[in-house]
CSV table of C-alpha atoms and ligand atoms in Angstrom, one decimal:
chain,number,residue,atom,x,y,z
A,1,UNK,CA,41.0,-27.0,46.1
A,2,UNK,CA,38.9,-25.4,48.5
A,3,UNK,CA,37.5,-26.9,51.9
A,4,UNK,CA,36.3,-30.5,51.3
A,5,UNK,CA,32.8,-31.5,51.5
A,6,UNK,CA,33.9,-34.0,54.4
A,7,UNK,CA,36.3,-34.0,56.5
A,8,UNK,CA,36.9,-37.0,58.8
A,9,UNK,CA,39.5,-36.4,61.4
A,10,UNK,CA,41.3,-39.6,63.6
A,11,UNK,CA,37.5,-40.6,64.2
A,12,UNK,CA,37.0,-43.7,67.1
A,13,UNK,CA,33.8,-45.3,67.7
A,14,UNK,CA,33.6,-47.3,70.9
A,15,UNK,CA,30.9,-49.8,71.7
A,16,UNK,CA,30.2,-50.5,75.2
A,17,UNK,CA,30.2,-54.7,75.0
A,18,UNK,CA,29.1,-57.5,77.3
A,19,UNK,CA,33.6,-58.5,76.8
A,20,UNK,CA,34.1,-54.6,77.7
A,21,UNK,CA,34.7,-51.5,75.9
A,22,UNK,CA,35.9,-52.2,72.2
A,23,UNK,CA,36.9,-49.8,69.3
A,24,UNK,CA,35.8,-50.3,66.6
A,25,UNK,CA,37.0,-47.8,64.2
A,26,UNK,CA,40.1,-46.6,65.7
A,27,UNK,CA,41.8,-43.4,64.0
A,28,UNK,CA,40.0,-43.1,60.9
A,29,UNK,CA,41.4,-40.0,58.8
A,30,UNK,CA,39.9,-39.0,55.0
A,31,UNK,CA,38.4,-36.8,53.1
A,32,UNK,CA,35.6,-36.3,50.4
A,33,UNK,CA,35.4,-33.6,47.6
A,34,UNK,CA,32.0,-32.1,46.5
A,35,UNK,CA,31.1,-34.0,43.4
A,36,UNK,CA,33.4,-36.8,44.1
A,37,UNK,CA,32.8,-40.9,44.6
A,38,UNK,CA,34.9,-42.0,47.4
A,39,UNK,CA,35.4,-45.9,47.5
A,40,UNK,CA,35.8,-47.5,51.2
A,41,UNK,CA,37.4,-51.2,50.5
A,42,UNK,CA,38.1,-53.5,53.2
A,43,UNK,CA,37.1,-57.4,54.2
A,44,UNK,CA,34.2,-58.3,56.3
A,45,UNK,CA,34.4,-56.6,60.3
A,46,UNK,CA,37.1,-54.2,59.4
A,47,UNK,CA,34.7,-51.2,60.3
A,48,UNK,CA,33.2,-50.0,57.1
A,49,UNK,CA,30.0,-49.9,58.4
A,50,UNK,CA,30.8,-48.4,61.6
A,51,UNK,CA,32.4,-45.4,60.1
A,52,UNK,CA,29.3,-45.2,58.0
A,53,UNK,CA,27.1,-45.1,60.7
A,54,UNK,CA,29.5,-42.7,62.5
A,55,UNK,CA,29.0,-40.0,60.0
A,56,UNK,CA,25.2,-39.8,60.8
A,57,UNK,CA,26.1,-40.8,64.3
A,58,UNK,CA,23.6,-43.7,64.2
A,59,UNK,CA,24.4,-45.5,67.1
A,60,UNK,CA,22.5,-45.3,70.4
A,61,UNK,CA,25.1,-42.8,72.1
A,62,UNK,CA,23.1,-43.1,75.9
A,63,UNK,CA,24.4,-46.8,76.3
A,64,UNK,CA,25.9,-48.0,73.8
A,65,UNK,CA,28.3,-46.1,71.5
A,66,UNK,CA,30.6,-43.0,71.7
A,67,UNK,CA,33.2,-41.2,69.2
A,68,UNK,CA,35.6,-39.3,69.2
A,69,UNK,CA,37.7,-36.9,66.9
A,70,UNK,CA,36.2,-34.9,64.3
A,71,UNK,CA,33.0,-35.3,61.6
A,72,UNK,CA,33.6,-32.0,59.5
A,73,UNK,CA,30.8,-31.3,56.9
A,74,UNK,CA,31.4,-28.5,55.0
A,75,UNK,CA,33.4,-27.4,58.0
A,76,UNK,CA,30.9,-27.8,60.9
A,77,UNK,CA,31.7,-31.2,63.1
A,78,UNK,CA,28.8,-33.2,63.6
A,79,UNK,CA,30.3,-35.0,66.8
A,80,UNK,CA,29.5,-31.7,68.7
A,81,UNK,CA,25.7,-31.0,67.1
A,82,UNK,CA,22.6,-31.2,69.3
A,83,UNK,CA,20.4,-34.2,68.7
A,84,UNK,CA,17.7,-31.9,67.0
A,85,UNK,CA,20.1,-30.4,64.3
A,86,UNK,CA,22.0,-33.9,63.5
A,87,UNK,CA,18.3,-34.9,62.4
A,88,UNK,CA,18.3,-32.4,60.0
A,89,UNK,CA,21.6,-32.9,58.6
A,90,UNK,CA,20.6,-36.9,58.3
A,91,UNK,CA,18.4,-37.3,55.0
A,92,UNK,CA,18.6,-33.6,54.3
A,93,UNK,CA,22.7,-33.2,53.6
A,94,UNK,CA,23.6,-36.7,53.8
A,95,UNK,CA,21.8,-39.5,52.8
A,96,UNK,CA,22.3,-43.1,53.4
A,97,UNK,CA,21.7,-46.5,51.7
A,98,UNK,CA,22.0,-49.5,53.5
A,99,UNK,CA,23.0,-53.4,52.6
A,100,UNK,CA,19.8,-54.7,53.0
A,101,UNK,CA,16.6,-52.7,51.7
A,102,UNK,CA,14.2,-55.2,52.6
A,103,UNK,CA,15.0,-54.2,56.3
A,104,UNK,CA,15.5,-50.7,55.7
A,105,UNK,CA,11.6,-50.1,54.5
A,106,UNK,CA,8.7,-50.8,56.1
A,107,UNK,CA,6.3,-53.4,55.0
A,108,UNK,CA,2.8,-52.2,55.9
A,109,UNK,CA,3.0,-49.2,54.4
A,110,UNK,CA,3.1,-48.6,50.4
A,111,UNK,CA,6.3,-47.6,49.1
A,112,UNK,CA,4.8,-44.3,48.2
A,113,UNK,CA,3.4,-43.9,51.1
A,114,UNK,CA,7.0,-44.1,53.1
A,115,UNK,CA,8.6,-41.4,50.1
A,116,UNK,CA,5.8,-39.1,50.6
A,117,UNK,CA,6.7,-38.9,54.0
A,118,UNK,CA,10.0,-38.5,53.5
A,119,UNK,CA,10.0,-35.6,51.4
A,120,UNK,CA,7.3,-33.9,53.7
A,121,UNK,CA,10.1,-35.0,57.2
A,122,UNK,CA,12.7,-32.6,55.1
A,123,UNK,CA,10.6,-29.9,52.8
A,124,UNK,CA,7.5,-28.3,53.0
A,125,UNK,CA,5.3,-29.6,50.3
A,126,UNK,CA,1.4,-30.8,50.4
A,127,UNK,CA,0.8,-34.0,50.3
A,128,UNK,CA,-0.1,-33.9,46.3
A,129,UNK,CA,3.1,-32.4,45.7
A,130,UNK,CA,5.1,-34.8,47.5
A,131,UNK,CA,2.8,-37.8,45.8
A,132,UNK,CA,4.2,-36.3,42.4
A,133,UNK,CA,7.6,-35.7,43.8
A,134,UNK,CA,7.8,-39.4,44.7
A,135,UNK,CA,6.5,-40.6,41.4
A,136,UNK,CA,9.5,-38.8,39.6
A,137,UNK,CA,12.1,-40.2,41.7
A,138,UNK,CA,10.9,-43.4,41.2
A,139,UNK,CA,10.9,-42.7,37.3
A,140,UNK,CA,14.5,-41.2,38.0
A,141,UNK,CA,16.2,-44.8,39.5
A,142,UNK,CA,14.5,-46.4,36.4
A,143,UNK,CA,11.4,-48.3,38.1
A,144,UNK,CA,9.0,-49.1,35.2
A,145,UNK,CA,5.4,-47.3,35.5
A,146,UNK,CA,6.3,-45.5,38.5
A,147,UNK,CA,2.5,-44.2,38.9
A,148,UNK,CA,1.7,-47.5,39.3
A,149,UNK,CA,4.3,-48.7,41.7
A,150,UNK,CA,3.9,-46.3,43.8
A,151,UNK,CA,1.2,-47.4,45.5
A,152,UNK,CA,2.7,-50.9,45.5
A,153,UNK,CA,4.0,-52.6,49.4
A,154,UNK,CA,7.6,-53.3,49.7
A,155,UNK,CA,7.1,-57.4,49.2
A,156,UNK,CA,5.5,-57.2,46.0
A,157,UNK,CA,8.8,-55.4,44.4
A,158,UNK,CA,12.0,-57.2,43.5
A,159,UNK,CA,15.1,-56.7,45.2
A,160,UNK,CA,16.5,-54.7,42.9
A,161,UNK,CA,13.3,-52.8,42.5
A,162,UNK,CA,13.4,-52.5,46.7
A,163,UNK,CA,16.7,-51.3,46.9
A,164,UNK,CA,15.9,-48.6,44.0
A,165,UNK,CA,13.4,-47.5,46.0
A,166,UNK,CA,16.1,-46.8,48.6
A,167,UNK,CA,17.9,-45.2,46.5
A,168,UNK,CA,14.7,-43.1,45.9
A,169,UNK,CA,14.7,-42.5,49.0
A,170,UNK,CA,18.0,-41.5,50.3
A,171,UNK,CA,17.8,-38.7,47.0
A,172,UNK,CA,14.7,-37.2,47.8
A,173,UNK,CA,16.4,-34.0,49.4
A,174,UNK,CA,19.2,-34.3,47.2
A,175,UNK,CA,21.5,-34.5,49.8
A,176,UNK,CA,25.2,-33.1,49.2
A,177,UNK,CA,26.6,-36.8,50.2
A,178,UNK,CA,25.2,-40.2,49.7
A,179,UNK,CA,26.8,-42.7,51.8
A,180,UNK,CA,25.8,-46.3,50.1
A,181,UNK,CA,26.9,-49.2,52.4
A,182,UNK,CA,27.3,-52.4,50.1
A,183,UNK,CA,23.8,-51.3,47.8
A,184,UNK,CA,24.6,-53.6,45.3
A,185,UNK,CA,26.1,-56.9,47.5
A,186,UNK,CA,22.8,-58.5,47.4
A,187,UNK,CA,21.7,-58.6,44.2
A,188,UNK,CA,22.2,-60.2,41.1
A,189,UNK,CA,25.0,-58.9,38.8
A,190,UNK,CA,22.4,-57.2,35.7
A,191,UNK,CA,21.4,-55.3,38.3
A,192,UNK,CA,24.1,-54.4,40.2
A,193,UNK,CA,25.1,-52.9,36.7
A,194,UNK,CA,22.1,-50.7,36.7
A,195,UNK,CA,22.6,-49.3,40.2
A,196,UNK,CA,26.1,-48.7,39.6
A,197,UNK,CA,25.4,-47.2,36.4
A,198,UNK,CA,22.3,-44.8,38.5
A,199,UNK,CA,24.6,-43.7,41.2
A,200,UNK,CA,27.3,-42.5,38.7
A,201,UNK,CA,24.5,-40.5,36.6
A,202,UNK,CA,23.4,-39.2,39.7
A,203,UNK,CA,26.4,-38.0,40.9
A,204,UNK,CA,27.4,-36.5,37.5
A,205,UNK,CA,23.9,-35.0,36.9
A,206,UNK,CA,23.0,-33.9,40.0
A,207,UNK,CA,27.0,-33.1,41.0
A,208,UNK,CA,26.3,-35.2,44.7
A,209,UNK,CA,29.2,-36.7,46.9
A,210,UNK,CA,29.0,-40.3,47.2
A,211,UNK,CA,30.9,-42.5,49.5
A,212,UNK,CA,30.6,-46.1,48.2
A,213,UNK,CA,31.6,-49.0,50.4
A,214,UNK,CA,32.0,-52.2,49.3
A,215,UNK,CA,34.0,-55.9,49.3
A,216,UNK,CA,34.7,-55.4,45.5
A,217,UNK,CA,37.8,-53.4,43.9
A,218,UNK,CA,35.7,-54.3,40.8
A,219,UNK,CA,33.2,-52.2,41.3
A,220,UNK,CA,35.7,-49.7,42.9
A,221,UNK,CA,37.7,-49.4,39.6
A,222,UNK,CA,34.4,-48.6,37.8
A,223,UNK,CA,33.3,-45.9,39.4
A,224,UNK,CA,35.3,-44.1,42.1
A,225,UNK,CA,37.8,-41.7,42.0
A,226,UNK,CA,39.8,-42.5,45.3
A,227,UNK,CA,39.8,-45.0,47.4
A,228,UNK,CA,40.6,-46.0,51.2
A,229,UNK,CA,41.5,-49.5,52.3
A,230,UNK,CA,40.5,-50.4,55.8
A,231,UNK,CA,42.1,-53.4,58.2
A,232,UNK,CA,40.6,-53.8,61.8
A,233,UNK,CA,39.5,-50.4,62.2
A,234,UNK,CA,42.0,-48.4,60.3
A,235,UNK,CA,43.0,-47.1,57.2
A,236,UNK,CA,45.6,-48.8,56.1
A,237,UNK,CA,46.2,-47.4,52.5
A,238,UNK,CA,44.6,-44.3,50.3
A,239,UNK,CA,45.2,-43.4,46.8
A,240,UNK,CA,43.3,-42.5,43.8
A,241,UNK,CA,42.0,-45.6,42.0
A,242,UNK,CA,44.8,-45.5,39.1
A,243,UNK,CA,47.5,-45.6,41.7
A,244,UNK,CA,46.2,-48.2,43.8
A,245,UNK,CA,45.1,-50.5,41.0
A,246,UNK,CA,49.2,-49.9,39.3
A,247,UNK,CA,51.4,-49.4,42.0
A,248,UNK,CA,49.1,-51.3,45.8
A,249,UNK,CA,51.9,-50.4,48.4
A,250,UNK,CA,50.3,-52.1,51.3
A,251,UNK,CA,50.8,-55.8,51.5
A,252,UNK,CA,46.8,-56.1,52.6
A,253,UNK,CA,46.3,-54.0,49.2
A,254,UNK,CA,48.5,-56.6,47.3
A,255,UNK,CA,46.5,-59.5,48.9
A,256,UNK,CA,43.0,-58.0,48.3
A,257,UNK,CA,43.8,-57.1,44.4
A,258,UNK,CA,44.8,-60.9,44.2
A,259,UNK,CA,41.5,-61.9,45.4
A,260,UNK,CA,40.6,-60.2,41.5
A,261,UNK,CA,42.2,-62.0,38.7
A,262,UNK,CA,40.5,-59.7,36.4
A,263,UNK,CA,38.7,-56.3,37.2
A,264,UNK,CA,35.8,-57.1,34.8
A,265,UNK,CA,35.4,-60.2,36.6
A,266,UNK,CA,33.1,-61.5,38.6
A,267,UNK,CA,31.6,-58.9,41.0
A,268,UNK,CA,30.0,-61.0,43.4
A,269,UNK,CA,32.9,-62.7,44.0
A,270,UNK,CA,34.2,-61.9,47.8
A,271,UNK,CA,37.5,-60.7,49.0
A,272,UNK,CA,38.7,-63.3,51.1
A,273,UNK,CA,42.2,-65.0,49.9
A,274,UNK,CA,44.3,-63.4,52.6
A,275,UNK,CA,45.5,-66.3,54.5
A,276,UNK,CA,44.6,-66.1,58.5
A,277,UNK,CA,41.7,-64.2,60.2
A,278,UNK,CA,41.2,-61.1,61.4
A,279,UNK,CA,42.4,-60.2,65.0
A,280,UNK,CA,39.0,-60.3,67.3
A,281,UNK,CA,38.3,-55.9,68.3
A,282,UNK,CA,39.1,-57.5,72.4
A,283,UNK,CA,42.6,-58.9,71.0
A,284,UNK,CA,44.2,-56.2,68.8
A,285,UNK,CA,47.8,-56.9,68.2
A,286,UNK,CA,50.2,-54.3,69.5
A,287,UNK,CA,52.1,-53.7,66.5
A,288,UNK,CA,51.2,-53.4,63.3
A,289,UNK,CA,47.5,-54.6,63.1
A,290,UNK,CA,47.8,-56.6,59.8
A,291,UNK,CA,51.2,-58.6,61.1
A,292,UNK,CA,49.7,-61.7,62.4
A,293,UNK,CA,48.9,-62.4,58.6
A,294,UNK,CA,51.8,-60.6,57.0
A,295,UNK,CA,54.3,-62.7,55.1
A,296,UNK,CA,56.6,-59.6,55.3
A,297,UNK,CA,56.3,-59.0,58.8
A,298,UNK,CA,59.3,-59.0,61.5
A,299,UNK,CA,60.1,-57.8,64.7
A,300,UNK,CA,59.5,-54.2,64.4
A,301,UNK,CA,55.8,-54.9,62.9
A,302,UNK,CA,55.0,-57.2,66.2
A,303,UNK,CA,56.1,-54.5,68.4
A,304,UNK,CA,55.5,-50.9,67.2
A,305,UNK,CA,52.4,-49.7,65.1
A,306,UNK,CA,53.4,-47.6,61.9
A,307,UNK,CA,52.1,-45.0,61.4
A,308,UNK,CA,49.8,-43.9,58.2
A,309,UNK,CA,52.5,-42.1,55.9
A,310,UNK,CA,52.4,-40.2,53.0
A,311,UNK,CA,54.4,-42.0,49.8
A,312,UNK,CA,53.8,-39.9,46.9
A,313,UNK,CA,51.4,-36.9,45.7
A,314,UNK,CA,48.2,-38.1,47.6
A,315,UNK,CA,49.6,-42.1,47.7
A,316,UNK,CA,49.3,-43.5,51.6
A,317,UNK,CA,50.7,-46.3,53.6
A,318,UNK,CA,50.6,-47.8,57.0
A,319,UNK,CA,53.3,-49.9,56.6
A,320,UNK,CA,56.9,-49.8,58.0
A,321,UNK,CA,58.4,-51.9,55.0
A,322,UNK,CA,56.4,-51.1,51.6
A,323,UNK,CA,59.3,-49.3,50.2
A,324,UNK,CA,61.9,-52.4,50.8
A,325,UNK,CA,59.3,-54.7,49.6
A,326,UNK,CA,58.8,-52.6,46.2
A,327,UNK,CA,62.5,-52.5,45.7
A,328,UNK,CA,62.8,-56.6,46.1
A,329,UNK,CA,59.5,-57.1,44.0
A,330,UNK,CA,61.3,-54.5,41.2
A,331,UNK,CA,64.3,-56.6,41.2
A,332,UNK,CA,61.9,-59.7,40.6
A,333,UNK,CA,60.1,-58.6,38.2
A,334,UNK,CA,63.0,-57.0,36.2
A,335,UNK,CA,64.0,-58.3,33.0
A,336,UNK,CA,67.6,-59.3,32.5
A,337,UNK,CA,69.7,-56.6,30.6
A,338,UNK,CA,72.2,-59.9,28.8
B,1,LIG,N1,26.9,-52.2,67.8
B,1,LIG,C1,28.0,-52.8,67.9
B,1,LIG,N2,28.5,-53.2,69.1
B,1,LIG,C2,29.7,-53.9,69.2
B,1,LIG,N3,30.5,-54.1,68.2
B,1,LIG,C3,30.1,-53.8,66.9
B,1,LIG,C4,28.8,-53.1,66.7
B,1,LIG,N4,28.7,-52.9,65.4
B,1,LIG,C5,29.8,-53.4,64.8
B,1,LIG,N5,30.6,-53.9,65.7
B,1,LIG,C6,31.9,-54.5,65.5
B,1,LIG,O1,32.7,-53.6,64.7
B,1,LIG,C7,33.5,-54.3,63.8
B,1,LIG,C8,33.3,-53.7,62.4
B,1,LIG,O2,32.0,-54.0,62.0
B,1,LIG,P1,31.5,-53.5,60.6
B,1,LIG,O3,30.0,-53.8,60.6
B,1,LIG,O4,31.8,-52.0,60.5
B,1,LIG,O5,32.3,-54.3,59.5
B,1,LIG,P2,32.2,-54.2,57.9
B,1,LIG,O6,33.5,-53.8,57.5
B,1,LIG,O7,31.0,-53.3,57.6
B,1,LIG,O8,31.9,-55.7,57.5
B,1,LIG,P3,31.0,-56.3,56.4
B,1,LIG,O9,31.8,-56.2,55.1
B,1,LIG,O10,30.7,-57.7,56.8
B,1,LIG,O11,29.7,-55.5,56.3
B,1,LIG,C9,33.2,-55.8,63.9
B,1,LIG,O12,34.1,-56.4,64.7
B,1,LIG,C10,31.8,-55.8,64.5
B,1,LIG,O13,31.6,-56.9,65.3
B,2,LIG,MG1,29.2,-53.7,56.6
C-alpha cells in the first residue's frame, strides 16, 4: 500500500482554560486510506470532536488552542501550513460535516445562495454555473425538486433535508476526505438510513475518504472499514470492523459492544453502560486512563500507562492485561470435552 491519504502522528491539542492548560486529545496516532471510511467510536468528551477539528485546525490558535505532532495529508503536515494555504486545503481537500446543521448554515441567506458561494470560495465558475452546480448536488444527496429548493432559507427545510444540504455542501469540491462528526445523531432513524446509505454511494462512486465519527458501533459495522476507539483523549484500540466486532481486546471495547445487544438495533440508542464517569481532562489518572472504571484493573494499571501495542496483523491495544483476560474469558466460555 502506498502513502496513506492521512496520516495522523501522536497528535495533542491543548486548550488554554480558565482551570489551566488541558489536553484534550493527548497522543492520537492513525491513519486513513484513499477511498476508505474510517470509523472514530468513543463516549461523549473522549475527544472525537477535537481531533476532528484538529485536522482542519479549527480552533482559535492566537488564544486559545495549540497542537502538536504531525497532520500528514498526502504527506504534507498541516500543523506547519501558513494560515492562507490551510484555507485552501479546508473545503477544497477536506471537507467537514458537523453534528448540528441548523448551526452550521446560515439562516438569512437561501440555501442556494450559501452553495453558490461555496463553489465560487474554491473554483472559478460564474455565478450561473455555480447556480447549476448547486442544483445538482442537491439532486445528488436526494433532495426532492432541487430547482425549487434551492432558493428555499434554511428554516423552511427539515432536518434531514438541512443536514443534506451540508452534506451538499462539504462535497461541492469533492474533497479527497470528508470528515462527518455525528451527521446522523440528530435525526430520526429513516433518515439516518438515507445519509448513511448517501455517504457510502459517495464514497464508492466518487472513490472519497471519509472519516465517520459517531456514539454508535451500529452504524460503524454498516459502513466502515476500520475503526478507532477513543477513551479521554486516546486511542485506546484499532482494528478493522470484523476484528473488533469478533475478537474486542480492550475491556472499554468489551463494555461499549455491550451497550449493543444487537447491531441492527436501535441506532439512536447511546453508548453509555460503562459503569463510572469519565476522569475530568484537569484530573487524568496517572496510569492507565480507563482504570478508575476497569473491573480488571490492578496495581500496575494505577501506576504506569500502557502503552498502544500492536496484537495481531493490524489488531491494537492499550491495555497491559488483554491477553490474560482473553485466556480466562477462553477458558469460560469453553465447552467441557466429558
Ligand atoms: N474549546 C475547548 N476548550 C476547552 N476544552 C474543550 C474545548 N473543546 C472541547 N473541550 C474538551 O475536550 C474534551 C473532548 O471533547 P469533544 O467535544 O472532542 O468530545 P466528543 O468525543 O466529541 O463528545 P460528544 O460525543 O459528546 O460529541 C471534553 O472534555 C471537552 O470538554
Ligand atoms: Mg463531538
Amino acid at each position: 500500500m502506498g502513502q496513506p491519504l492521512l496520516e495522523i502522528n501522536n497528535l495533542q491539542t491543548h486548550f488554554n482554560t480558565e482551570r489551566g492548560r488541558v489536553t484534550a486529545v493527548d497522543g492520537i496516532s492513525f491513519s486513513v486510506e484513499k477511498g476508505e471510511i474510517l470509523g472514530v467510536v468513543g463516549e461523549s468528551g473522549c475527544g472525537k470532536s477535537v481531533t476532528a477539528q484538529s485536522i482542519l485546525r479549527l480552533f482559535d490558535e492566537k488564544y486559545t488552542a495549540s497542537y502538536d505532532g504531525e497532520i500528514k495529508l498526502q504527506g504534507e503536515d498541516l500543523l506547519k501550513l501558513s494560515k492562507a494555504n490551510m484555507e485552501k486545503i479546508r473545503g477544497n481537500e477536506v471537507s467537514m460535516i458537523f453534528q448540528d446543521p441548523l448551526s452550521s448554515l446560515n439562516p438569512v441567506f437561501t440555501i442556494g445562495f450559501q452553495l453558490t458561494e461555496t463553489i465560487r470560495i474554491h473554483q472559478k465558475h460564474t455565478k450561473q454555473e455555480a447556480y447549476q452546480m448547486a442544483i445538482e448536488l442537491l439532486r445528488m444527496t436526494g433532495i426532492p425538486s432541487p430547482e425549487k429548493r434551492i432558493d428555499e432559507y434554511p428554516h423552511q427545510l427539515s432536518g434531514g433535508m438541512r443536514q443534506r444540504v451540508m452534506i451538499a455542501m462539504a462535497l461541492a469540491c469533492k474533497p479527497k476526505l470528508l470528515i462527518a462528526d455525528e451527521p446522523t445523531t440528530a435525526l430520526d432513524v429513516t433518515i439516518q438510513a438515507q445519509i448513511l446509505d448517501l455517504i457510502l454511494e459517495l464514497n464508492e462512486e466518487l472513490g472519497m475518504a471519509v472519516v465517520f465519527i459517531t456514539h454508535d458501533l451500529g452504524v460503524v459495522a454498516e459502513i466502515c472499514t476500520r475503526v478507532v476507539v477513543m477513551y479521554l483523549g486516546q486511542v485506546v484500540e484499532e482494528a478493522n470492523v470484523e476484528d473488533l466486532f469478533t475478537n474486542p481486546l480492550h475491556p472499554y471495547t468489551k463494555g461499549l459492544m455491550k451497550s449493543i445487544p444487537q447491531i441492527e438495533g436501535n441506532r439512536s440508542e447511546k453508548l453509555n453502560v460503562i459503569g463510572g464517569t469519565v476522569p475530568a481532562l484537569t484530573d487524568i489518572p496517572k496510569g492507565c486512563r480507563f482504570a478508575t472504571r476497569c473491573e480488571y484493573a490492578n496495581d500496575l494499571c494505577k501506576e504506569k500507562a500502557p502503552d498502544l501495542q500492536l496484537h495481531e496483523g493490524h489488531h491494537k491495544v492499550r491495555c497491559w492485561h488483554y491477553a490474560d483476560i482473553a485466556r480466562k474469558e477462553a477458558v469460560e466460555h469453553a465447552i467441557p470435552t466429558s
